Amino acid sequence: MTKRIPGIERLSDYDVGVWEGDGPVPHAVLLDEVREARGLLSMLTDRIDEQLLERSPNLEIVSQMAVGVDNIDLGACARFGVIVGHTPDVLTETVADSAWALLASIVRRLPEGEREVRAGDWGPWEVFHLAGGDLHRTTLGIVGMGRIGQAVARRAIGFDMEVIYSSPRPVLDADARRVGLDHLLEHADHVVICCRLDDTTRGLISKKELATMKPTAYLVNIARGPIVDTNALVEALQDGEIAGAALDVTDPEPLPGDHPLLELDNCLVVPHIGSASIRTRNEMARLAIDNLVAGLDGRELPARYPTGG
């Protein structure tokens, strides 16, 4: 685990190895350090694969400080009898807040205005200068109606929005209408991606789907980068197929500094900070450590991710 995890002192009864370096743990180092470990507190930047599990015969639990676990081979964990914990619920509202911050910023063209001011290009007031879209009395489309999707939908009430969503299962208590993905993309003024990344959602939003959206529509991704085909998104933004995009996650991640997305005025990219409030990150750390300690003590995890094992 990393030295920056708050509450690490709660593990004082155990022999704890801590990554002291900057940035993610190199995979080779992780493989070496986990060989004798019973538990691992992982980040979404750590690859928990079959190779790691084969080399870690004592490993009993992987506790991830994130809600998503797409970096973890769940099938391999099930085969090796390793239980997996994650941190749902505690970050739901904060990530939903971030979705709205991104949406409002790109729709009202705030990043463009801020860059203009800093560059000293703030000129006289003009009627349609940096005129963008509206949030109020528009249609919000949510792809994935889990905890975060529902939290995003609740916030739409104050904007007097119609909310439609696409999800494998209906959400009975949601003040929203379930529709197919194509219908959602065709009718929504704003599309917010909240679904998990798995084999069914990888590349879910590609050239065809982007072409289905309104040319005045905006796309926000707060889920995982590979859900959206990056090359197709670049083309859609360049060609005006959609009005703009705001991304907390990308593919690849991080983006190289010369990536085409970063050259577009109608694209806002932030570095995967959707859950990055101080209170939420502290809560995520607390739950991740709770899961780890419970697993090491042979107790039920407060938040266990189903692995099929």
PDB file of C-alpha atoms in Angstrom:
ATOM      1  CA  MET A   1       0.000   0.000   0.000  1.00  0.00           C
ATOM      2  CA  THR A   2       1.043   3.621  -0.356  1.00  0.00           C
ATOM      3  CA  LYS A   3       2.429   5.737   2.467  1.00  0.00           C
ATOM      4  CA  ARG A   4      -0.219   8.391   1.805  1.00  0.00           C
ATOM      5  CA  ILE A   5      -3.177   6.309   3.042  1.00  0.00           C
ATOM      6  CA  PRO A   6      -4.706   7.945   6.138  1.00  0.00           C
ATOM      7  CA  GLY A   7      -5.389   5.570   9.017  1.00  0.00           C
ATOM      8  CA  ILE A   8      -2.493   3.273   8.193  1.00  0.00           C
ATOM      9  CA  GLU A   9      -1.621   3.262  11.909  1.00  0.00           C
ATOM     10  CA  ARG A  10      -4.661   1.016  12.440  1.00  0.00           C
ATOM     11  CA  LEU A  11      -2.583  -1.801  10.955  1.00  0.00           C
ATOM     12  CA  SER A  12       0.070  -1.614  13.667  1.00  0.00           C
ATOM     13  CA  ASP A  13      -0.704  -5.193  14.782  1.00  0.00           C
ATOM     14  CA  TYR A  14       0.448  -6.471  11.395  1.00  0.00           C
ATOM     15  CA  ASP A  15       3.753  -6.515   9.556  1.00  0.00           C
ATOM     16  CA  VAL A  16       2.975  -3.885   6.923  1.00  0.00           C
ATOM     17  CA  GLY A  17       4.926  -3.161   3.765  1.00  0.00           C
ATOM     18  CA  VAL A  18       4.451   0.355   2.405  1.00  0.00           C
ATOM     19  CA  TRP A  19       5.317   1.742  -1.023  1.00  0.00           C
ATOM     20  CA  GLU A  20       7.537   4.747  -0.300  1.00  0.00           C
ATOM     21  CA  GLY A  21       7.977   5.932  -3.869  1.00  0.00           C
ATOM     22  CA  ASP A  22       6.142   8.573  -5.848  1.00  0.00           C
ATOM     23  CA  GLY A  23       3.363   7.556  -8.194  1.00  0.00           C
ATOM     24  CA  PRO A  24       1.905   4.071  -8.647  1.00  0.00           C
ATOM     25  CA  VAL A  25       3.806   0.999  -7.499  1.00  0.00           C
ATOM     26  CA  PRO A  26       5.712  -0.474 -10.469  1.00  0.00           C
ATOM     27  CA  HIS A  27       4.211  -3.852 -11.294  1.00  0.00           C
ATOM     28  CA  ALA A  28       7.526  -5.645 -10.871  1.00  0.00           C
ATOM     29  CA  VAL A  29       7.888  -4.186  -7.374  1.00  0.00           C
ATOM     30  CA  LEU A  30       4.327  -5.137  -6.512  1.00  0.00           C
ATOM     31  CA  LEU A  31       4.934  -8.723  -7.647  1.00  0.00           C
ATOM     32  CA  ASP A  32       7.983  -8.940  -5.413  1.00  0.00           C
ATOM     33  CA  GLU A  33       6.435  -7.299  -2.358  1.00  0.00           C
ATOM     34  CA  VAL A  34       3.221  -9.345  -2.310  1.00  0.00           C
ATOM     35  CA  ARG A  35       4.901 -12.773  -2.443  1.00  0.00           C
ATOM     36  CA  GLU A  36       4.498 -13.416   1.303  1.00  0.00           C
ATOM     37  CA  ALA A  37       1.546 -11.137   1.996  1.00  0.00           C
ATOM     38  CA  ARG A  38      -1.854 -12.226   3.309  1.00  0.00           C
ATOM     39  CA  GLY A  39      -3.528  -8.967   2.361  1.00  0.00           C
ATOM     40  CA  LEU A  40      -3.097  -6.178  -0.181  1.00  0.00           C
ATOM     41  CA  LEU A  41      -4.553  -2.674  -0.100  1.00  0.00           C
ATOM     42  CA  SER A  42      -4.624  -1.720  -3.764  1.00  0.00           C
ATOM     43  CA  MET A  43      -5.256   1.371  -5.845  1.00  0.00           C
ATOM     44  CA  LEU A  44      -6.943   1.441  -9.261  1.00  0.00           C
ATOM     45  CA  THR A  45      -3.460   1.916 -10.765  1.00  0.00           C
ATOM     46  CA  ASP A  46      -2.340  -1.519  -9.473  1.00  0.00           C
ATOM     47  CA  ARG A  47      -2.782  -4.486 -11.812  1.00  0.00           C
ATOM     48  CA  ILE A  48      -4.010  -7.486  -9.861  1.00  0.00           C
ATOM     49  CA  ASP A  49      -3.665 -10.262 -12.415  1.00  0.00           C
ATOM     50  CA  GLU A  50      -3.154 -14.000 -12.557  1.00  0.00           C
ATOM     51  CA  GLN A  51       0.624 -13.596 -12.512  1.00  0.00           C
ATOM     52  CA  LEU A  52       0.454 -11.726  -9.215  1.00  0.00           C
ATOM     53  CA  LEU A  53      -1.932 -14.252  -7.694  1.00  0.00           C
ATOM     54  CA  GLU A  54       0.228 -17.206  -8.755  1.00  0.00           C
ATOM     55  CA  ARG A  55       3.226 -15.642  -7.036  1.00  0.00           C
ATOM     56  CA  SER A  56       1.291 -14.865  -3.832  1.00  0.00           C
ATOM     57  CA  PRO A  57       0.256 -18.214  -2.319  1.00  0.00           C
ATOM     58  CA  ASN A  58      -0.557 -16.631   1.052  1.00  0.00           C
ATOM     59  CA  LEU A  59      -2.778 -13.883  -0.315  1.00  0.00           C
ATOM     60  CA  GLU A  60      -6.281 -13.971   1.164  1.00  0.00           C
ATOM     61  CA  ILE A  61      -7.720 -10.528   0.477  1.00  0.00           C
ATOM     62  CA  VAL A  62      -7.322  -7.650  -1.946  1.00  0.00           C
ATOM     63  CA  SER A  63      -8.891  -4.468  -0.572  1.00  0.00           C
ATOM     64  CA  GLN A  64      -9.264  -1.821  -3.255  1.00  0.00           C
ATOM     65  CA  MET A  65      -9.535   1.861  -2.374  1.00  0.00           C
ATOM     66  CA  ALA A  66     -12.029   2.524  -5.177  1.00  0.00           C
ATOM     67  CA  VAL A  67     -15.513   1.464  -6.123  1.00  0.00           C
ATOM     68  CA  GLY A  68     -14.481   0.127  -9.543  1.00  0.00           C
ATOM     69  CA  VAL A  69     -12.371  -3.016  -9.770  1.00  0.00           C
ATOM     70  CA  ASP A  70     -11.623  -3.246 -13.494  1.00  0.00           C
ATOM     71  CA  ASN A  71      -7.893  -3.460 -12.681  1.00  0.00           C
ATOM     72  CA  ILE A  72      -8.516  -6.703 -10.769  1.00  0.00           C
ATOM     73  CA  ASP A  73      -8.923 -10.080 -12.471  1.00  0.00           C
ATOM     74  CA  LEU A  74     -12.002 -11.167 -10.533  1.00  0.00           C
ATOM     75  CA  GLY A  75     -12.135 -14.579 -12.171  1.00  0.00           C
ATOM     76  CA  ALA A  76      -8.559 -15.301 -11.152  1.00  0.00           C
ATOM     77  CA  CYS A  77      -9.293 -14.110  -7.609  1.00  0.00           C
ATOM     78  CA  ALA A  78     -12.184 -16.556  -7.432  1.00  0.00           C
ATOM     79  CA  ARG A  79      -9.979 -19.408  -8.675  1.00  0.00           C
ATOM     80  CA  PHE A  80      -7.268 -18.634  -6.145  1.00  0.00           C
ATOM     81  CA  GLY A  81      -9.737 -18.127  -3.291  1.00  0.00           C
ATOM     82  CA  VAL A  82      -8.862 -14.446  -2.832  1.00  0.00           C
ATOM     83  CA  ILE A  83     -11.699 -12.228  -1.627  1.00  0.00           C
ATOM     84  CA  VAL A  84     -12.005  -8.672  -2.934  1.00  0.00           C
ATOM     85  CA  GLY A  85     -13.180  -5.567  -1.085  1.00  0.00           C
ATOM     86  CA  HIS A  86     -13.963  -2.149  -2.528  1.00  0.00           C
ATOM     87  CA  THR A  87     -15.369   1.195  -1.385  1.00  0.00           C
ATOM     88  CA  PRO A  88     -18.907   1.776  -2.691  1.00  0.00           C
ATOM     89  CA  ASP A  89     -21.380   4.321  -1.285  1.00  0.00           C
ATOM     90  CA  VAL A  90     -18.827   6.572   0.431  1.00  0.00           C
ATOM     91  CA  LEU A  91     -17.869   8.302  -2.832  1.00  0.00           C
ATOM     92  CA  THR A  92     -21.273   8.328  -4.546  1.00  0.00           C
ATOM     93  CA  GLU A  93     -22.366  11.874  -3.750  1.00  0.00           C
ATOM     94  CA  THR A  94     -18.949  13.406  -4.348  1.00  0.00           C
ATOM     95  CA  VAL A  95     -18.614  11.804  -7.783  1.00  0.00           C
ATOM     96  CA  ALA A  96     -22.129  12.979  -8.643  1.00  0.00           C
ATOM     97  CA  ASP A  97     -21.113  16.502  -7.616  1.00  0.00           C
ATOM     98  CA  SER A  98     -18.117  16.210  -9.944  1.00  0.00           C
ATOM     99  CA  ALA A  99     -20.341  15.110 -12.819  1.00  0.00           C
ATOM    100  CA  TRP A 100     -22.393  18.277 -12.455  1.00  0.00           C
ATOM    101  CA  ALA A 101     -19.297  20.456 -12.120  1.00  0.00           C
ATOM    102  CA  LEU A 102     -17.969  19.014 -15.386  1.00  0.00           C
ATOM    103  CA  LEU A 103     -21.316  19.297 -17.135  1.00  0.00           C
ATOM    104  CA  ALA A 104     -21.919  22.893 -16.123  1.00  0.00           C
ATOM    105  CA  SER A 105     -18.359  23.869 -17.026  1.00  0.00           C
ATOM    106  CA  ILE A 106     -18.427  22.487 -20.553  1.00  0.00           C
ATOM    107  CA  VAL A 107     -22.010  23.547 -21.343  1.00  0.00           C
ATOM    108  CA  ARG A 108     -21.381  27.140 -20.260  1.00  0.00           C
ATOM    109  CA  ARG A 109     -17.882  27.151 -21.831  1.00  0.00           C
ATOM    110  CA  LEU A 110     -16.180  28.138 -18.592  1.00  0.00           C
ATOM    111  CA  PRO A 111     -12.751  26.663 -19.449  1.00  0.00           C
ATOM    112  CA  GLU A 112     -12.635  28.713 -22.653  1.00  0.00           C
ATOM    113  CA  GLY A 113     -13.553  31.867 -20.783  1.00  0.00           C
ATOM    114  CA  GLU A 114     -11.003  31.241 -18.053  1.00  0.00           C
ATOM    115  CA  ARG A 115      -8.219  30.693 -20.593  1.00  0.00           C
ATOM    116  CA  GLU A 116      -9.219  33.877 -22.397  1.00  0.00           C
ATOM    117  CA  VAL A 117      -8.986  35.923 -19.197  1.00  0.00           C
ATOM    118  CA  ARG A 118      -5.588  34.486 -18.231  1.00  0.00           C
ATOM    119  CA  ALA A 119      -4.241  35.143 -21.736  1.00  0.00           C
ATOM    120  CA  GLY A 120      -5.209  38.804 -21.505  1.00  0.00           C
ATOM    121  CA  ASP A 121      -7.760  38.443 -24.304  1.00  0.00           C
ATOM    122  CA  TRP A 122     -10.807  39.629 -22.366  1.00  0.00           C
ATOM    123  CA  GLY A 123     -12.308  42.113 -24.758  1.00  0.00           C
ATOM    124  CA  PRO A 124     -15.478  44.232 -24.797  1.00  0.00           C
ATOM    125  CA  TRP A 125     -18.782  42.495 -24.101  1.00  0.00           C
ATOM    126  CA  GLU A 126     -20.390  40.955 -27.198  1.00  0.00           C
ATOM    127  CA  VAL A 127     -23.855  39.484 -27.531  1.00  0.00           C
ATOM    128  CA  PHE A 128     -22.945  35.917 -28.493  1.00  0.00           C
ATOM    129  CA  HIS A 129     -19.338  35.725 -27.359  1.00  0.00           C
ATOM    130  CA  LEU A 130     -18.762  32.335 -25.646  1.00  0.00           C
ATOM    131  CA  ALA A 131     -22.495  31.672 -25.692  1.00  0.00           C
ATOM    132  CA  GLY A 132     -23.063  28.042 -24.751  1.00  0.00           C
ATOM    133  CA  GLY A 133     -25.966  25.784 -23.889  1.00  0.00           C
ATOM    134  CA  ASP A 134     -28.378  25.559 -20.980  1.00  0.00           C
ATOM    135  CA  LEU A 135     -28.936  23.053 -18.214  1.00  0.00           C
ATOM    136  CA  HIS A 136     -32.414  24.068 -17.120  1.00  0.00           C
ATOM    137  CA  ARG A 137     -35.396  22.553 -18.933  1.00  0.00           C
ATOM    138  CA  THR A 138     -33.244  20.194 -21.004  1.00  0.00           C
ATOM    139  CA  THR A 139     -33.074  16.400 -21.217  1.00  0.00           C
ATOM    140  CA  LEU A 140     -30.418  14.566 -19.226  1.00  0.00           C
ATOM    141  CA  GLY A 141     -29.446  11.064 -20.325  1.00  0.00           C
ATOM    142  CA  ILE A 142     -27.667   8.812 -17.833  1.00  0.00           C
ATOM    143  CA  VAL A 143     -25.856   5.694 -19.033  1.00  0.00           C
ATOM    144  CA  GLY A 144     -25.768   3.359 -16.054  1.00  0.00           C
ATOM    145  CA  MET A 145     -28.264   3.853 -13.233  1.00  0.00           C
ATOM    146  CA  GLY A 146     -26.374   2.488 -10.263  1.00  0.00           C
ATOM    147  CA  ARG A 147     -25.667   4.433  -7.081  1.00  0.00           C
ATOM    148  CA  ILE A 148     -23.793   7.225  -8.847  1.00  0.00           C
ATOM    149  CA  GLY A 149     -26.214   7.430 -11.755  1.00  0.00           C
ATOM    150  CA  GLN A 150     -29.115   7.808  -9.333  1.00  0.00           C
ATOM    151  CA  ALA A 151     -27.262  10.518  -7.413  1.00  0.00           C
ATOM    152  CA  VAL A 152     -26.659  12.394 -10.678  1.00  0.00           C
ATOM    153  CA  ALA A 153     -30.361  12.071 -11.502  1.00  0.00           C
ATOM    154  CA  ARG A 154     -31.460  13.480  -8.132  1.00  0.00           C
ATOM    155  CA  ARG A 155     -29.499  16.652  -8.777  1.00  0.00           C
ATOM    156  CA  ALA A 156     -31.387  17.211 -12.042  1.00  0.00           C
ATOM    157  CA  ILE A 157     -34.568  18.085 -10.148  1.00  0.00           C
ATOM    158  CA  GLY A 158     -33.296  21.560  -9.364  1.00  0.00           C
ATOM    159  CA  PHE A 159     -32.700  22.198 -13.068  1.00  0.00           C
ATOM    160  CA  ASP A 160     -36.223  21.156 -14.040  1.00  0.00           C
ATOM    161  CA  MET A 161     -34.801  18.508 -16.355  1.00  0.00           C
ATOM    162  CA  GLU A 162     -36.376  15.496 -17.955  1.00  0.00           C
ATOM    163  CA  VAL A 163     -34.207  12.518 -17.000  1.00  0.00           C
ATOM    164  CA  ILE A 164     -33.924   9.386 -19.104  1.00  0.00           C
ATOM    165  CA  TYR A 165     -31.575   6.504 -18.442  1.00  0.00           C
ATOM    166  CA  SER A 166     -30.183   3.359 -20.013  1.00  0.00           C
ATOM    167  CA  SER A 167     -29.488   0.441 -17.696  1.00  0.00           C
ATOM    168  CA  PRO A 168     -29.674  -3.369 -17.812  1.00  0.00           C
ATOM    169  CA  ARG A 169     -32.275  -3.282 -15.027  1.00  0.00           C
ATOM    170  CA  PRO A 170     -35.009  -0.780 -14.192  1.00  0.00           C
ATOM    171  CA  VAL A 171     -34.686   1.404 -11.107  1.00  0.00           C
ATOM    172  CA  LEU A 172     -38.163   1.424  -9.647  1.00  0.00           C
ATOM    173  CA  ASP A 173     -37.829   4.427  -7.324  1.00  0.00           C
ATOM    174  CA  ALA A 174     -36.004   6.694  -9.783  1.00  0.00           C
ATOM    175  CA  ASP A 175     -37.804   9.810 -10.996  1.00  0.00           C
ATOM    176  CA  ALA A 176     -36.629   9.027 -14.502  1.00  0.00           C
ATOM    177  CA  ARG A 177     -37.665   7.060 -17.562  1.00  0.00           C
ATOM    178  CA  ARG A 178     -35.788   3.970 -18.719  1.00  0.00           C
ATOM    179  CA  VAL A 179     -35.077   3.860 -22.460  1.00  0.00           C
ATOM    180  CA  GLY A 180     -32.762   2.053 -24.833  1.00  0.00           C
ATOM    181  CA  LEU A 181     -29.276   3.430 -25.387  1.00  0.00           C
ATOM    182  CA  ASP A 182     -29.986   4.533 -28.959  1.00  0.00           C
ATOM    183  CA  HIS A 183     -33.106   6.430 -27.848  1.00  0.00           C
ATOM    184  CA  LEU A 184     -31.143   8.070 -25.051  1.00  0.00           C
ATOM    185  CA  LEU A 185     -28.341   9.200 -27.330  1.00  0.00           C
ATOM    186  CA  GLU A 186     -30.777  10.520 -29.917  1.00  0.00           C
ATOM    187  CA  HIS A 187     -32.907  12.572 -27.505  1.00  0.00           C
ATOM    188  CA  ALA A 188     -30.642  13.686 -24.651  1.00  0.00           C
ATOM    189  CA  ASP A 189     -29.156  17.178 -24.557  1.00  0.00           C
ATOM    190  CA  HIS A 190     -26.546  15.945 -22.110  1.00  0.00           C
ATOM    191  CA  VAL A 191     -25.218  12.400 -21.712  1.00  0.00           C
ATOM    192  CA  VAL A 192     -23.466  11.381 -18.505  1.00  0.00           C
ATOM    193  CA  ILE A 193     -21.692   8.022 -18.415  1.00  0.00           C
ATOM    194  CA  CYS A 194     -21.952   6.348 -15.005  1.00  0.00           C
ATOM    195  CA  CYS A 195     -21.781   2.635 -15.853  1.00  0.00           C
ATOM    196  CA  ARG A 196     -19.079   0.220 -14.756  1.00  0.00           C
ATOM    197  CA  LEU A 197     -16.368  -0.948 -17.139  1.00  0.00           C
ATOM    198  CA  ASP A 198     -16.680  -4.587 -18.146  1.00  0.00           C
ATOM    199  CA  ASP A 199     -16.779  -6.641 -21.326  1.00  0.00           C
ATOM    200  CA  THR A 200     -20.264  -5.329 -22.169  1.00  0.00           C
ATOM    201  CA  THR A 201     -19.404  -1.637 -21.795  1.00  0.00           C
ATOM    202  CA  ARG A 202     -15.865  -1.439 -23.197  1.00  0.00           C
ATOM    203  CA  GLY A 203     -16.152   0.751 -26.299  1.00  0.00           C
ATOM    204  CA  LEU A 204     -19.871   1.240 -25.653  1.00  0.00           C
ATOM    205  CA  ILE A 205     -19.733   4.821 -26.946  1.00  0.00           C
ATOM    206  CA  SER A 206     -18.012   4.733 -30.337  1.00  0.00           C
ATOM    207  CA  LYS A 207     -18.409   6.288 -33.772  1.00  0.00           C
ATOM    208  CA  LYS A 208     -21.976   5.070 -34.359  1.00  0.00           C
ATOM    209  CA  GLU A 209     -23.182   6.150 -30.925  1.00  0.00           C
ATOM    210  CA  LEU A 210     -21.578   9.579 -31.135  1.00  0.00           C
ATOM    211  CA  ALA A 211     -23.133  10.114 -34.555  1.00  0.00           C
ATOM    212  CA  THR A 212     -26.521   9.341 -32.998  1.00  0.00           C
ATOM    213  CA  MET A 213     -26.217  12.222 -30.525  1.00  0.00           C
ATOM    214  CA  LYS A 214     -27.515  15.704 -31.256  1.00  0.00           C
ATOM    215  CA  PRO A 215     -24.943  18.139 -32.660  1.00  0.00           C
ATOM    216  CA  THR A 216     -25.870  20.397 -29.732  1.00  0.00           C
ATOM    217  CA  ALA A 217     -25.366  17.660 -27.118  1.00  0.00           C
ATOM    218  CA  TYR A 218     -22.613  17.288 -24.526  1.00  0.00           C
ATOM    219  CA  LEU A 219     -20.936  14.132 -23.263  1.00  0.00           C
ATOM    220  CA  VAL A 220     -19.586  13.689 -19.708  1.00  0.00           C
ATOM    221  CA  ASN A 221     -17.620  10.615 -18.599  1.00  0.00           C
ATOM    222  CA  ILE A 222     -17.100  10.051 -14.872  1.00  0.00           C
ATOM    223  CA  ALA A 223     -16.909   6.247 -15.103  1.00  0.00           C
ATOM    224  CA  ARG A 224     -13.919   4.721 -16.909  1.00  0.00           C
ATOM    225  CA  GLY A 225     -12.046   5.888 -19.994  1.00  0.00           C
ATOM    226  CA  PRO A 226     -12.327   2.747 -22.172  1.00  0.00           C
ATOM    227  CA  ILE A 227     -16.136   2.990 -22.193  1.00  0.00           C
ATOM    228  CA  VAL A 228     -15.647   5.714 -24.820  1.00  0.00           C
ATOM    229  CA  ASP A 229     -13.691   5.152 -28.039  1.00  0.00           C
ATOM    230  CA  THR A 230     -11.143   7.956 -27.775  1.00  0.00           C
ATOM    231  CA  ASN A 231     -10.371   8.238 -31.484  1.00  0.00           C
ATOM    232  CA  ALA A 232     -14.065   8.361 -32.336  1.00  0.00           C
ATOM    233  CA  LEU A 233     -14.590  11.073 -29.727  1.00  0.00           C
ATOM    234  CA  VAL A 234     -11.768  13.202 -31.154  1.00  0.00           C
ATOM    235  CA  GLU A 235     -13.343  12.993 -34.607  1.00  0.00           C
ATOM    236  CA  ALA A 236     -16.832  13.774 -33.304  1.00  0.00           C
ATOM    237  CA  LEU A 237     -15.581  16.868 -31.477  1.00  0.00           C
ATOM    238  CA  GLN A 238     -13.469  18.044 -34.408  1.00  0.00           C
ATOM    239  CA  ASP A 239     -16.307  17.560 -36.898  1.00  0.00           C
ATOM    240  CA  GLY A 240     -19.001  19.130 -34.734  1.00  0.00           C
ATOM    241  CA  GLU A 241     -20.995  15.915 -34.410  1.00  0.00           C
ATOM    242  CA  ILE A 242     -21.445  16.825 -30.733  1.00  0.00           C
ATOM    243  CA  ALA A 243     -21.048  20.199 -29.043  1.00  0.00           C
ATOM    244  CA  GLY A 244     -18.528  19.217 -26.405  1.00  0.00           C
ATOM    245  CA  ALA A 245     -17.217  16.694 -23.910  1.00  0.00           C
ATOM    246  CA  ALA A 246     -15.996  16.815 -20.315  1.00  0.00           C
ATOM    247  CA  LEU A 247     -13.895  13.892 -19.124  1.00  0.00           C
ATOM    248  CA  ASP A 248     -12.732  12.905 -15.661  1.00  0.00           C
ATOM    249  CA  VAL A 249     -11.418   9.638 -17.124  1.00  0.00           C
ATOM    250  CA  THR A 250      -9.703   8.897 -20.435  1.00  0.00           C
ATOM    251  CA  ASP A 251      -8.199   6.123 -22.496  1.00  0.00           C
ATOM    252  CA  PRO A 252      -5.250   6.093 -22.230  1.00  0.00           C
ATOM    253  CA  GLU A 253      -4.882   7.480 -18.741  1.00  0.00           C
ATOM    254  CA  PRO A 254      -3.071   9.701 -18.180  1.00  0.00           C
ATOM    255  CA  LEU A 255      -3.271  11.371 -21.578  1.00  0.00           C
ATOM    256  CA  PRO A 256       0.053  12.427 -23.112  1.00  0.00           C
ATOM    257  CA  GLY A 257       0.486  16.179 -23.219  1.00  0.00           C
ATOM    258  CA  ASP A 258       0.240  16.316 -27.015  1.00  0.00           C
ATOM    259  CA  HIS A 259      -2.970  14.294 -27.265  1.00  0.00           C
ATOM    260  CA  PRO A 260      -5.539  15.704 -29.759  1.00  0.00           C
ATOM    261  CA  LEU A 261      -8.242  15.922 -27.070  1.00  0.00           C
ATOM    262  CA  LEU A 262      -6.155  18.508 -25.233  1.00  0.00           C
ATOM    263  CA  GLU A 263      -6.016  20.743 -28.304  1.00  0.00           C
ATOM    264  CA  LEU A 264      -9.790  21.091 -28.582  1.00  0.00           C
ATOM    265  CA  ASP A 265     -11.614  24.068 -27.069  1.00  0.00           C
ATOM    266  CA  ASN A 266     -14.802  22.009 -26.795  1.00  0.00           C
ATOM    267  CA  CYS A 267     -13.210  19.322 -24.611  1.00  0.00           C
ATOM    268  CA  LEU A 268     -12.505  19.628 -20.889  1.00  0.00           C
ATOM    269  CA  VAL A 269     -10.216  17.001 -19.346  1.00  0.00           C
ATOM    270  CA  VAL A 270      -9.401  16.677 -15.644  1.00  0.00           C
ATOM    271  CA  PRO A 271      -7.077  14.042 -14.103  1.00  0.00           C
ATOM    272  CA  HIS A 272      -9.472  11.456 -12.623  1.00  0.00           C
ATOM    273  CA  ILE A 273     -10.454  13.499  -9.575  1.00  0.00           C
ATOM    274  CA  GLY A 274     -14.159  12.658  -9.420  1.00  0.00           C
ATOM    275  CA  SER A 275     -13.988  11.416  -5.823  1.00  0.00           C
ATOM    276  CA  ALA A 276     -11.232  13.791  -4.741  1.00  0.00           C
ATOM    277  CA  SER A 277     -12.751  15.606  -1.806  1.00  0.00           C
ATOM    278  CA  ILE A 278     -10.834  15.410   1.454  1.00  0.00           C
ATOM    279  CA  ARG A 279     -13.785  13.954   3.356  1.00  0.00           C
ATOM    280  CA  THR A 280     -14.516  11.328   0.714  1.00  0.00           C
ATOM    281  CA  ARG A 281     -10.923  10.188   0.289  1.00  0.00           C
ATOM    282  CA  ASN A 282     -10.657   9.797   4.073  1.00  0.00           C
ATOM    283  CA  GLU A 283     -13.851   7.724   4.050  1.00  0.00           C
ATOM    284  CA  MET A 284     -12.562   5.592   1.188  1.00  0.00           C
ATOM    285  CA  ALA A 285      -9.342   4.923   3.113  1.00  0.00           C
ATOM    286  CA  ARG A 286     -11.300   4.044   6.272  1.00  0.00           C
ATOM    287  CA  LEU A 287     -13.509   1.544   4.431  1.00  0.00           C
ATOM    288  CA  ALA A 288     -10.591   0.026   2.527  1.00  0.00           C
ATOM    289  CA  ILE A 289      -8.756  -0.577   5.808  1.00  0.00           C
ATOM    290  CA  ASP A 290     -11.939  -1.907   7.437  1.00  0.00           C
ATOM    291  CA  ASN A 291     -12.227  -4.418   4.591  1.00  0.00           C
ATOM    292  CA  LEU A 292      -8.574  -5.392   4.873  1.00  0.00           C
ATOM    293  CA  VAL A 293      -8.665  -5.930   8.640  1.00  0.00           C
ATOM    294  CA  ALA A 294     -11.919  -7.883   8.443  1.00  0.00           C
ATOM    295  CA  GLY A 295     -10.482 -10.153   5.777  1.00  0.00           C
ATOM    296  CA  LEU A 296      -7.283 -10.782   7.727  1.00  0.00           C
ATOM    297  CA  ASP A 297      -9.324 -11.561  10.848  1.00  0.00           C
ATOM    298  CA  GLY A 298     -11.567 -13.991   8.986  1.00  0.00           C
ATOM    299  CA  ARG A 299     -14.670 -11.810   9.342  1.00  0.00           C
ATOM    300  CA  GLU A 300     -17.198 -10.721   6.735  1.00  0.00           C
ATOM    301  CA  LEU A 301     -16.051  -7.651   4.807  1.00  0.00           C
ATOM    302  CA  PRO A 302     -18.128  -4.465   5.215  1.00  0.00           C
ATOM    303  CA  ALA A 303     -18.008  -4.069   1.408  1.00  0.00           C
ATOM    304  CA  ARG A 304     -17.119  -7.256  -0.442  1.00  0.00           C
ATOM    305  CA  TYR A 305     -17.129  -7.296  -4.233  1.00  0.00           C
ATOM    306  CA  PRO A 306     -18.698 -10.449  -5.684  1.00  0.00           C
ATOM    307  CA  THR A 307     -16.071 -12.507  -7.505  1.00  0.00           C
ATOM    308  CA  GLY A 308     -18.115 -15.634  -8.079  1.00  0.00           C
ATOM    309  CA  GLY A 309     -15.952 -17.520  -5.623  1.00  0.00           C
TER     310      GLY A 309
END
